[in-house]
Coordinates of C-alpha atoms in Angstrom, one line a residue:
M87 CA 66.5 46.7 -14.9
N88 CA 67.1 43.8 -12.5
W89 CA 64.3 41.7 -10.9
S90 CA 64.2 43.7 -7.5
S91 CA 63.5 47.0 -9.4
A92 CA 60.7 45.1 -11.4
L93 CA 59.2 43.8 -8.2
E94 CA 59.2 47.3 -6.7
R95 CA 56.6 48.4 -9.3
L96 CA 54.7 45.3 -8.7
P97 CA 52.4 45.8 -5.5
P98 CA 50.4 48.7 -6.7
L99 CA 49.8 47.5 -10.1
L100 CA 48.6 44.2 -8.7
A101 CA 46.4 45.7 -6.3
S102 CA 44.8 47.9 -9.4
H103 CA 44.5 44.8 -11.4
I104 CA 42.8 42.6 -8.7
L105 CA 40.3 45.5 -8.2
L106 CA 39.6 46.0 -11.9
A107 CA 39.1 42.2 -12.6
A108 CA 37.0 41.6 -9.4
S109 CA 34.7 44.6 -10.1
A110 CA 34.2 43.4 -13.7
L111 CA 33.5 39.9 -12.6
L112 CA 31.1 41.1 -10.2
L113 CA 29.2 43.2 -12.6
G114 CA 29.2 40.2 -15.1
L115 CA 27.6 38.0 -12.4
I116 CA 25.1 40.8 -11.7
I117 CA 24.1 40.9 -15.3
A118 CA 24.6 37.3 -16.4
L119 CA 22.7 35.3 -13.6
P120 CA 19.4 37.0 -13.9
V121 CA 19.5 37.1 -17.6
G122 CA 20.5 33.3 -17.5
V123 CA 17.4 32.7 -15.3
Y124 CA 15.2 34.6 -17.4
A125 CA 16.5 33.0 -20.7
T126 CA 15.7 29.4 -19.4
R127 CA 12.0 30.5 -18.9
H128 CA 11.9 32.5 -22.2
P129 CA 13.8 30.4 -24.9
R130 CA 13.5 33.2 -27.7
F131 CA 14.9 35.8 -25.4
G132 CA 17.7 33.3 -24.5
R133 CA 18.7 32.8 -27.9
I134 CA 19.0 36.5 -28.4
A135 CA 21.0 36.9 -25.2
L136 CA 23.5 34.2 -26.1
G137 CA 23.8 35.5 -29.3
F138 CA 24.8 39.0 -28.1
A139 CA 27.2 37.5 -25.6
S140 CA 28.7 35.2 -28.4
L141 CA 29.0 38.4 -30.7
V142 CA 31.0 40.4 -27.9
Q143 CA 33.5 37.5 -27.6
T144 CA 34.3 37.9 -31.6
I145 CA 35.5 41.6 -30.9
P146 CA 39.1 41.5 -30.1
S147 CA 39.4 42.6 -26.5
L148 CA 42.0 45.5 -27.3
A149 CA 39.4 46.9 -29.9
L150 CA 36.6 46.5 -27.2
L151 CA 38.4 48.4 -24.8
A152 CA 39.2 51.2 -27.4
L153 CA 35.5 51.3 -28.7
F154 CA 34.4 52.5 -25.3
Y155 CA 36.5 55.5 -25.2
P156 CA 34.7 57.5 -28.1
L157 CA 31.5 56.2 -26.7
L158 CA 32.0 57.6 -23.2
L159 CA 33.7 60.5 -24.6
A160 CA 30.3 61.5 -26.4
I161 CA 28.5 60.7 -23.4
S162 CA 30.8 63.0 -21.2
A163 CA 29.5 65.8 -23.3
F164 CA 26.2 65.5 -21.4
V165 CA 27.1 63.8 -18.2
S166 CA 30.4 63.8 -16.4
V167 CA 32.0 60.4 -16.9
P168 CA 35.5 59.6 -17.4
A169 CA 36.4 58.4 -20.9
L170 CA 39.5 56.7 -19.8
G171 CA 40.8 54.7 -17.0
F172 CA 38.7 52.5 -14.8
L173 CA 35.2 53.0 -16.2
P174 CA 35.9 51.9 -20.0
S175 CA 38.0 48.9 -18.6
L176 CA 35.3 47.8 -16.2
L177 CA 32.6 47.9 -18.9
A178 CA 34.7 46.2 -21.5
L179 CA 35.8 43.4 -19.1
A180 CA 32.4 42.9 -17.8
L181 CA 31.0 42.3 -21.2
Y182 CA 33.6 39.9 -21.8
A183 CA 32.7 38.0 -18.7
L184 CA 29.2 37.6 -19.7
L185 CA 29.4 34.6 -22.1
P186 CA 30.8 31.9 -19.9
I187 CA 28.5 32.7 -16.9
L188 CA 25.4 33.2 -19.1
R189 CA 26.0 30.0 -21.1
N190 CA 26.6 27.9 -18.0
T191 CA 23.7 29.1 -16.2
V192 CA 21.3 28.4 -19.0
I193 CA 22.7 24.9 -19.5
A194 CA 22.6 24.0 -15.8
L195 CA 19.0 25.2 -15.2
N196 CA 17.9 23.5 -18.5
G197 CA 19.8 20.3 -17.5
I198 CA 17.9 19.8 -14.3
D199 CA 15.8 16.6 -14.4
P200 CA 12.2 17.6 -15.3
E201 CA 10.7 15.2 -12.7
V202 CA 12.5 17.3 -10.1
I203 CA 10.9 20.3 -11.4
E204 CA 7.4 18.6 -11.4
A205 CA 7.9 17.3 -7.9
A206 CA 8.4 20.8 -6.7
D207 CA 5.4 21.9 -8.6
G208 CA 3.5 19.3 -7.2
I209 CA 4.0 20.3 -3.6
G210 CA 2.9 24.0 -4.6
M211 CA 6.3 25.7 -4.6
T212 CA 6.1 29.2 -6.2
S213 CA 8.5 30.0 -8.9
A214 CA 10.8 32.1 -6.4
Q215 CA 10.8 29.1 -4.0
K216 CA 11.5 26.5 -6.8
L217 CA 14.4 28.7 -7.8
R218 CA 15.9 29.1 -4.5
I219 CA 15.3 25.8 -3.0
V220 CA 15.5 23.4 -6.0
E221 CA 17.2 24.8 -9.0
A222 CA 19.9 26.9 -7.6
P223 CA 21.5 24.3 -5.4
L224 CA 21.5 21.9 -8.4
A225 CA 22.7 24.3 -10.9
L226 CA 25.5 25.9 -8.8
P227 CA 28.3 23.4 -9.7
V228 CA 27.9 24.0 -13.2
I229 CA 27.6 27.7 -12.8
M230 CA 30.6 27.8 -10.9
G231 CA 32.5 26.3 -13.8
G232 CA 31.5 29.3 -15.9
I233 CA 32.4 31.7 -13.3
R234 CA 36.0 30.3 -13.2
T235 CA 36.2 30.6 -16.8
A236 CA 35.3 34.1 -16.6
A237 CA 37.6 34.9 -13.9
V238 CA 40.6 33.7 -15.8
W239 CA 39.6 35.3 -19.0
T240 CA 38.9 38.7 -17.0
I241 CA 42.3 38.5 -15.2
G242 CA 44.0 37.9 -18.4
A243 CA 42.3 40.7 -20.5
A244 CA 42.7 43.3 -17.7
T245 CA 46.2 43.6 -18.7
L246 CA 45.0 45.4 -21.7
S247 CA 43.4 48.1 -19.8
T248 CA 46.6 49.8 -19.7
T249 CA 46.1 51.0 -23.3
V250 CA 43.0 53.1 -22.0
G251 CA 45.0 54.5 -19.0
Q252 CA 43.9 52.1 -16.3
P253 CA 46.9 51.1 -14.2
S254 CA 47.2 47.1 -14.2
L255 CA 49.9 44.4 -14.7
G256 CA 49.8 45.3 -18.5
D257 CA 51.8 48.5 -17.6
I258 CA 54.9 46.7 -16.9
I259 CA 54.3 44.2 -19.7
F260 CA 53.8 47.0 -22.4
S261 CA 56.7 49.1 -21.1
G262 CA 58.9 45.9 -21.1
L263 CA 58.0 45.3 -24.7
Q264 CA 58.6 48.9 -25.8
T265 CA 62.0 49.0 -24.3
Q266 CA 62.8 45.4 -24.9
N267 CA 63.2 44.9 -21.1
W268 CA 62.2 41.1 -20.8
V269 CA 62.6 41.3 -16.9
L270 CA 59.6 43.7 -16.9
V271 CA 57.7 41.6 -19.4
L272 CA 58.3 38.4 -17.5
T273 CA 57.4 40.0 -14.2
G274 CA 54.0 41.2 -15.6
C275 CA 53.2 38.0 -17.1
I276 CA 54.2 35.7 -14.2
A277 CA 52.1 37.9 -11.8
A278 CA 49.1 37.9 -14.0
A279 CA 49.4 34.1 -14.6
G280 CA 49.9 33.4 -11.0
L281 CA 46.8 35.4 -10.0
A282 CA 44.7 33.7 -12.6
L283 CA 45.9 30.4 -11.2
A284 CA 45.3 31.5 -7.4
V285 CA 41.7 32.7 -8.3
D286 CA 41.0 29.7 -10.4
G287 CA 42.1 27.6 -7.5
L288 CA 40.1 29.2 -4.9
L289 CA 37.0 29.0 -7.1
A290 CA 37.6 25.3 -7.8
V291 CA 37.6 24.8 -4.0
A292 CA 34.4 26.6 -3.8
E293 CA 32.9 24.6 -6.7
R294 CA 33.9 21.3 -4.9
G295 CA 32.3 22.6 -1.8
L296 CA 29.1 23.4 -3.4
A297 CA 28.9 20.0 -5.2
T298 CA 29.7 18.1 -2.1
R299 CA 27.5 20.4 0.3
R300 CA 30.3 21.2 2.5
R301 CA 29.7 24.7 3.4
W302 CA 33.0 25.7 4.8
L303 CA 34.7 24.5 1.6
W304 CA 33.0 27.2 -0.3
I305 CA 32.5 29.9 2.2
I306 CA 36.2 30.4 2.9
P307 CA 37.3 30.7 -0.7
L308 CA 34.4 33.1 -1.6
A309 CA 35.2 34.9 1.4
V310 CA 38.9 35.5 0.4
A311 CA 37.7 36.3 -3.2
V312 CA 35.4 39.0 -1.9
L313 CA 37.3 40.5 1.1
V314 CA 40.7 41.0 -0.8
P315 CA 39.3 43.3 -3.5
T316 CA 37.2 45.2 -0.9
A317 CA 40.0 45.7 1.2
I318 CA 41.9 47.2 -1.8
A319 CA 39.1 49.5 -2.7
V320 CA 38.5 50.6 0.9
S321 CA 42.4 51.4 1.3
R322 CA 42.1 53.5 -1.9
A323 CA 39.0 55.4 -0.8
A324 CA 39.2 59.3 -0.7
P325 CA 42.8 59.6 -2.0
A326 CA 44.7 62.8 -1.6
P327 CA 44.5 65.0 -4.7
T328 CA 46.8 63.5 -7.4
I329 CA 48.1 64.8 -10.6
T330 CA 47.7 62.5 -13.5
I331 CA 50.7 62.4 -15.9
G332 CA 50.1 61.0 -19.3
A333 CA 52.6 59.3 -21.7
K334 CA 52.5 57.6 -25.1
N335 CA 54.1 54.2 -25.9
F336 CA 57.9 54.7 -26.2
S337 CA 60.9 55.1 -24.0
E338 CA 61.2 58.9 -24.2
Q339 CA 57.6 59.5 -23.2
Y340 CA 58.1 57.1 -20.1
I341 CA 61.2 59.0 -19.1
L342 CA 59.8 62.4 -19.4
A343 CA 56.6 61.3 -17.4
R344 CA 58.9 60.3 -14.8
V345 CA 60.9 63.7 -14.9
I346 CA 57.6 65.5 -14.6
G347 CA 56.3 63.2 -11.9
H348 CA 59.6 63.6 -9.8
Q349 CA 59.4 67.4 -10.1
L350 CA 55.9 67.4 -8.7
E351 CA 56.5 64.9 -6.0
A352 CA 59.5 67.2 -4.8
A353 CA 57.0 69.9 -4.5
G354 CA 54.5 67.9 -2.4
Y355 CA 52.2 66.5 -5.1
R356 CA 51.0 62.8 -5.3
V357 CA 51.1 61.5 -8.8
R358 CA 50.1 58.8 -10.8
Y359 CA 50.8 57.7 -14.4
K360 CA 48.7 56.7 -17.2
E361 CA 51.1 55.3 -20.1
N362 CA 50.9 53.6 -23.3
L363 CA 48.2 55.9 -24.8
G364 CA 47.9 56.8 -28.4
S365 CA 48.6 60.3 -29.9
A366 CA 44.8 61.2 -30.4
V367 CA 43.8 59.5 -27.1
V368 CA 46.1 61.3 -24.9
F369 CA 45.4 64.6 -26.0
D370 CA 41.7 64.3 -25.9
A371 CA 42.5 62.7 -22.3
L372 CA 44.1 66.0 -21.5
S373 CA 41.4 68.0 -23.0
G374 CA 38.7 66.2 -20.9
N375 CA 41.0 66.3 -17.6
D376 CA 41.4 62.6 -17.5
V377 CA 45.1 63.5 -17.8
D378 CA 46.5 66.7 -16.2
V379 CA 50.0 67.1 -17.9
Y380 CA 51.9 65.3 -20.7
V381 CA 54.5 66.1 -23.3
E382 CA 53.2 66.5 -27.0
Y383 CA 55.1 67.3 -30.1
A384 CA 54.2 70.4 -32.1
G385 CA 54.3 68.6 -35.4
T386 CA 51.8 66.0 -34.2
L387 CA 49.2 68.6 -33.1
W388 CA 49.9 70.8 -36.3
T389 CA 49.2 68.0 -38.9
S390 CA 46.9 65.5 -37.1
A391 CA 44.7 67.8 -34.7
M392 CA 45.1 71.3 -36.6
K393 CA 45.1 69.6 -40.1
R394 CA 47.7 72.0 -41.3
S395 CA 49.9 71.2 -44.2
D396 CA 52.3 74.1 -44.3
V397 CA 55.6 74.1 -42.6
P398 CA 56.4 77.4 -40.8
S399 CA 59.4 78.0 -38.4
K400 CA 59.5 76.3 -35.3
P401 CA 58.9 79.2 -33.0
D402 CA 56.0 80.3 -35.2
M403 CA 54.6 76.8 -35.1
D404 CA 55.0 76.5 -31.4
R405 CA 53.1 79.7 -30.9
A406 CA 50.5 78.8 -33.2
V407 CA 50.0 75.4 -31.6
G408 CA 49.9 77.1 -27.9
Q409 CA 47.1 79.5 -29.0
W410 CA 45.0 76.7 -30.9
V411 CA 45.0 74.3 -27.8
L412 CA 44.2 77.4 -25.3
R413 CA 41.3 78.6 -27.8
N414 CA 39.9 75.3 -28.7
H415 CA 40.4 73.0 -25.8
G416 CA 41.4 75.1 -22.7
V417 CA 44.9 73.5 -22.8
T418 CA 47.9 75.3 -21.7
S419 CA 51.2 74.9 -23.4
L420 CA 54.1 75.9 -21.0
G421 CA 56.5 76.0 -23.7
P422 CA 59.1 73.8 -25.4
L423 CA 61.3 71.5 -23.4
G424 CA 64.4 72.4 -25.3
F425 CA 64.8 69.7 -27.8
E426 CA 62.8 68.2 -31.1
N427 CA 61.7 64.8 -31.7
A428 CA 61.0 64.8 -35.4
Y429 CA 60.1 62.1 -37.8
A430 CA 63.0 61.3 -40.1
L431 CA 63.7 58.4 -42.6
A432 CA 66.7 56.7 -41.6
L433 CA 68.8 53.6 -43.1
P434 CA 72.1 51.8 -42.1
G435 CA 75.1 53.7 -43.1
D436 CA 76.5 51.0 -45.5
L437 CA 73.3 51.0 -47.5
A438 CA 73.3 54.8 -47.8
R439 CA 76.8 54.8 -48.9
R440 CA 76.5 51.9 -51.4
R441 CA 73.2 53.4 -53.0
G442 CA 74.4 57.2 -52.6
L443 CA 71.5 58.3 -50.4
K444 CA 72.0 61.5 -48.5
S445 CA 68.6 63.2 -48.8
L446 CA 64.8 62.1 -49.4
S447 CA 65.3 63.3 -53.0
D448 CA 67.9 60.7 -53.6
L449 CA 65.5 57.9 -52.0
T450 CA 62.9 58.7 -54.7
A451 CA 64.7 56.5 -57.3
A452 CA 66.0 53.8 -54.9
A453 CA 62.4 53.3 -53.0
P454 CA 61.3 50.8 -55.4
D455 CA 64.0 48.3 -54.4
L456 CA 63.6 49.0 -50.6
T457 CA 61.1 48.2 -47.7
L458 CA 60.0 50.8 -45.5
G459 CA 59.4 50.0 -41.7
A460 CA 57.3 52.3 -39.5
D461 CA 56.0 52.7 -36.3
L462 CA 52.3 51.8 -35.8
E463 CA 50.9 55.2 -36.3
F464 CA 53.3 56.6 -39.2
L465 CA 51.8 55.1 -42.3
D466 CA 48.4 56.5 -41.2
R467 CA 49.8 60.0 -40.2
P468 CA 49.6 63.1 -42.6
E469 CA 53.2 63.4 -42.3
W470 CA 53.8 60.3 -44.4
G471 CA 51.4 61.3 -46.9
A472 CA 53.1 64.8 -47.0
I473 CA 56.5 63.0 -47.5
R474 CA 55.1 60.8 -50.3
R475 CA 53.6 63.7 -52.2
A476 CA 56.8 65.9 -51.9
Y477 CA 59.2 63.2 -52.9
A478 CA 57.0 60.6 -54.8
L479 CA 58.2 57.8 -52.8
D480 CA 57.0 54.3 -53.8
F481 CA 58.5 51.6 -51.7
K482 CA 58.7 48.0 -52.7
G483 CA 56.8 47.3 -49.4
T484 CA 55.8 48.9 -46.0
R485 CA 55.7 47.0 -42.6
A486 CA 54.6 48.4 -39.2
F487 CA 56.5 47.7 -36.1
A488 CA 56.4 48.8 -32.4
P489 CA 58.8 51.6 -32.3
T490 CA 61.4 49.8 -30.4
F491 CA 61.5 46.8 -33.1
M492 CA 62.0 49.2 -36.1
Y493 CA 65.7 49.1 -35.2
A494 CA 65.9 45.3 -34.8
A495 CA 64.2 45.1 -38.2
L496 CA 66.9 47.0 -39.9
K497 CA 69.5 44.6 -38.3
S498 CA 67.5 41.4 -39.4
H499 CA 67.0 43.0 -42.9
D500 CA 63.1 42.9 -42.5
A501 CA 63.2 46.7 -43.5
D502 CA 65.9 48.9 -45.2
V503 CA 64.5 52.3 -44.2
I504 CA 62.6 53.3 -41.0
S505 CA 60.7 56.0 -39.7
A506 CA 63.2 57.0 -37.1
F507 CA 62.7 59.7 -34.3
S508 CA 65.5 62.4 -34.4
S509 CA 66.0 62.3 -30.6
D510 CA 66.4 58.5 -30.5
G511 CA 69.9 57.7 -29.3
R512 CA 70.1 54.4 -31.3
I513 CA 70.5 56.5 -34.6
A514 CA 74.1 57.1 -33.6
A515 CA 74.7 54.0 -31.9
D516 CA 73.6 51.8 -34.7
G517 CA 75.5 54.0 -37.1
L518 CA 72.3 55.0 -39.2
V519 CA 72.2 57.8 -41.8
V520 CA 69.2 60.3 -41.6
L521 CA 68.2 61.5 -44.9
T522 CA 67.7 65.2 -45.1
D523 CA 64.3 67.2 -46.0
P524 CA 65.4 69.6 -48.6
R525 CA 61.7 70.3 -49.5
N526 CA 60.5 71.0 -46.0
A527 CA 57.9 68.3 -45.9
I528 CA 58.4 67.4 -42.4
P529 CA 57.3 69.8 -40.0
G530 CA 59.0 70.9 -36.5
Y531 CA 58.4 68.6 -33.5
D532 CA 59.4 70.5 -30.5
A533 CA 58.6 68.7 -27.3
L534 CA 55.7 71.0 -25.7
L535 CA 54.7 70.6 -22.0
L536 CA 51.0 70.6 -22.1
I537 CA 48.7 71.2 -19.0
G538 CA 45.1 70.2 -19.1
P539 CA 41.9 72.7 -18.4
K540 CA 41.4 72.1 -14.7
A541 CA 45.2 71.8 -14.0
S542 CA 45.9 75.2 -15.9
G543 CA 44.3 76.8 -13.0
N544 CA 46.7 75.6 -10.4
A545 CA 49.3 78.5 -10.5
R546 CA 51.6 76.5 -8.0
L547 CA 51.5 73.5 -10.3
L548 CA 52.4 75.6 -13.2
A549 CA 55.2 77.2 -11.2
T550 CA 56.7 73.9 -10.3
L551 CA 56.7 72.7 -13.9
R552 CA 57.9 76.0 -15.6
P553 CA 61.6 75.2 -14.8
L554 CA 61.5 72.4 -17.2
V555 CA 60.7 74.6 -20.3
D556 CA 63.8 74.9 -22.4
A557 CA 66.0 72.8 -20.0
I558 CA 66.4 69.7 -21.9
P559 CA 69.2 69.6 -24.6
V560 CA 68.6 67.1 -27.3
D561 CA 71.9 65.4 -26.7
A562 CA 70.9 64.8 -22.9
M563 CA 67.5 63.5 -24.2
R564 CA 69.2 61.0 -26.9
H565 CA 71.5 59.7 -24.0
A566 CA 68.6 59.1 -21.7
N567 CA 66.8 57.2 -24.4
L568 CA 69.8 55.2 -25.4
M569 CA 70.1 54.3 -21.7
V570 CA 66.7 52.5 -21.9
D571 CA 66.7 51.5 -25.5
G572 CA 70.4 50.5 -25.9
P573 CA 72.4 47.6 -24.7
E574 CA 72.3 49.0 -21.0
K575 CA 68.6 48.4 -20.6
A576 CA 68.4 50.9 -17.8
S577 CA 65.0 51.4 -16.1
T578 CA 63.0 54.5 -17.1
E579 CA 63.4 55.5 -13.5
A580 CA 67.2 55.4 -13.9
A581 CA 67.2 57.2 -17.1
A582 CA 65.0 60.0 -15.6
A583 CA 67.3 60.3 -12.7
W584 CA 70.1 60.6 -15.2
L585 CA 68.3 63.4 -17.0
E586 CA 67.5 65.2 -13.9
A587 CA 71.0 65.4 -13.1
A588 CA 72.0 66.5 -16.4
I589 CA 69.5 69.1 -16.3
A590 CA 70.6 70.3 -12.9
A591 CA 74.1 70.4 -14.2
K592 CA 73.2 72.6 -17.0
P593 CA 74.5 76.2 -16.6
A594 CA 71.7 78.6 -15.5
R595 CA 70.1 80.7 -18.4

């Protein structure tokens, strides 16, 4: 991907990022300022409030975002609230903005010369008059310092909101990391850093204006800081009905999301993407109508959601999964796309030949000398437990990587064996050997096109997507994946366009 392609994706993500960060900062201000004033009048309450705000800061921002998901999901059982997207991101980022604003407010108010306060009391000012006329003007420059810190923190942390399905500059940063597309990563990082510096500069001018009592110097920057996000919010008010397409955090999911999106756009739908979601999160999002459509793998639902350990034939598994998601979650499975992306253990060809490894059974004796590299989910998944039980595998060590870095780990000898995906084009490109599974410990992983409960009632949408069923050969999917993950480093849009052409060229059934 070149810079122009990366820049094309920037404007809507930048707008979402500004709107989210500004909303979170505003909510933080609404909470922290009155709490700070109250805290200066009630020191015991102030210690508790500052302690709570400090405690929030000790929670990693990614974990804080993730923690709001199950909380809002539980609340949504009683009140209709979205568990993914803007709301959890807003709440988490607002909590992060509390500490610098609250602490500077308390410090500023407590730092006012007591004689000034006594003078105000002496002329009979009420508490409200004293705050408005005396304390606030004296404290504002210090409070502005806290607001500047909170603004920079919020803009930086907002990039993580992409993990809970909120579009932000993190979308292109995470996608770039997963596909090793450094143009995307740099574009996202530079945009986020530039935005943070611009906002900090605006607030610095406003802070100077407050300190020097020059009204125009603080009114203009604050007006810009308010009007820009307001204009973005107004422009996005009452959007046309939009189909939300979910995707996990690897290239194949990005490509398939674009193929689905293009199919829907050609039929006149507006689409948006929620990418980089975890397996459990994206299925729950589909069940809760936060996502309308995405591609899931039969084996993932079979082992993780249905808690099944038997391994039936693929058609039987696809049928059982379809019945289970409909009965328990109101989700419709339109059917398999035509290829499988199963877990498989793979290793370099020269190592396989040197150790005589062809199957997982052969690996049992060799495992104590080898290190297993796995994606971030695999070591906690039931499939890994089933493989270990079936073949008594005891590796020298295990290491977790983002999916795209597992292959680099083999080349750098940080791992000897990896948990590969069978539709990954890098298996053939890198000359890897996939170990066979003679004891059938690994279930089938047909790619299934799932539709959420609300969208399932849209017959036109179902008819639009049905042509994708059984339309994608595994060789075509591998080629598209390799376009993104291999030396070509094509964009997911380009790979999706190639895959769509391959589907169109496929002989009619």
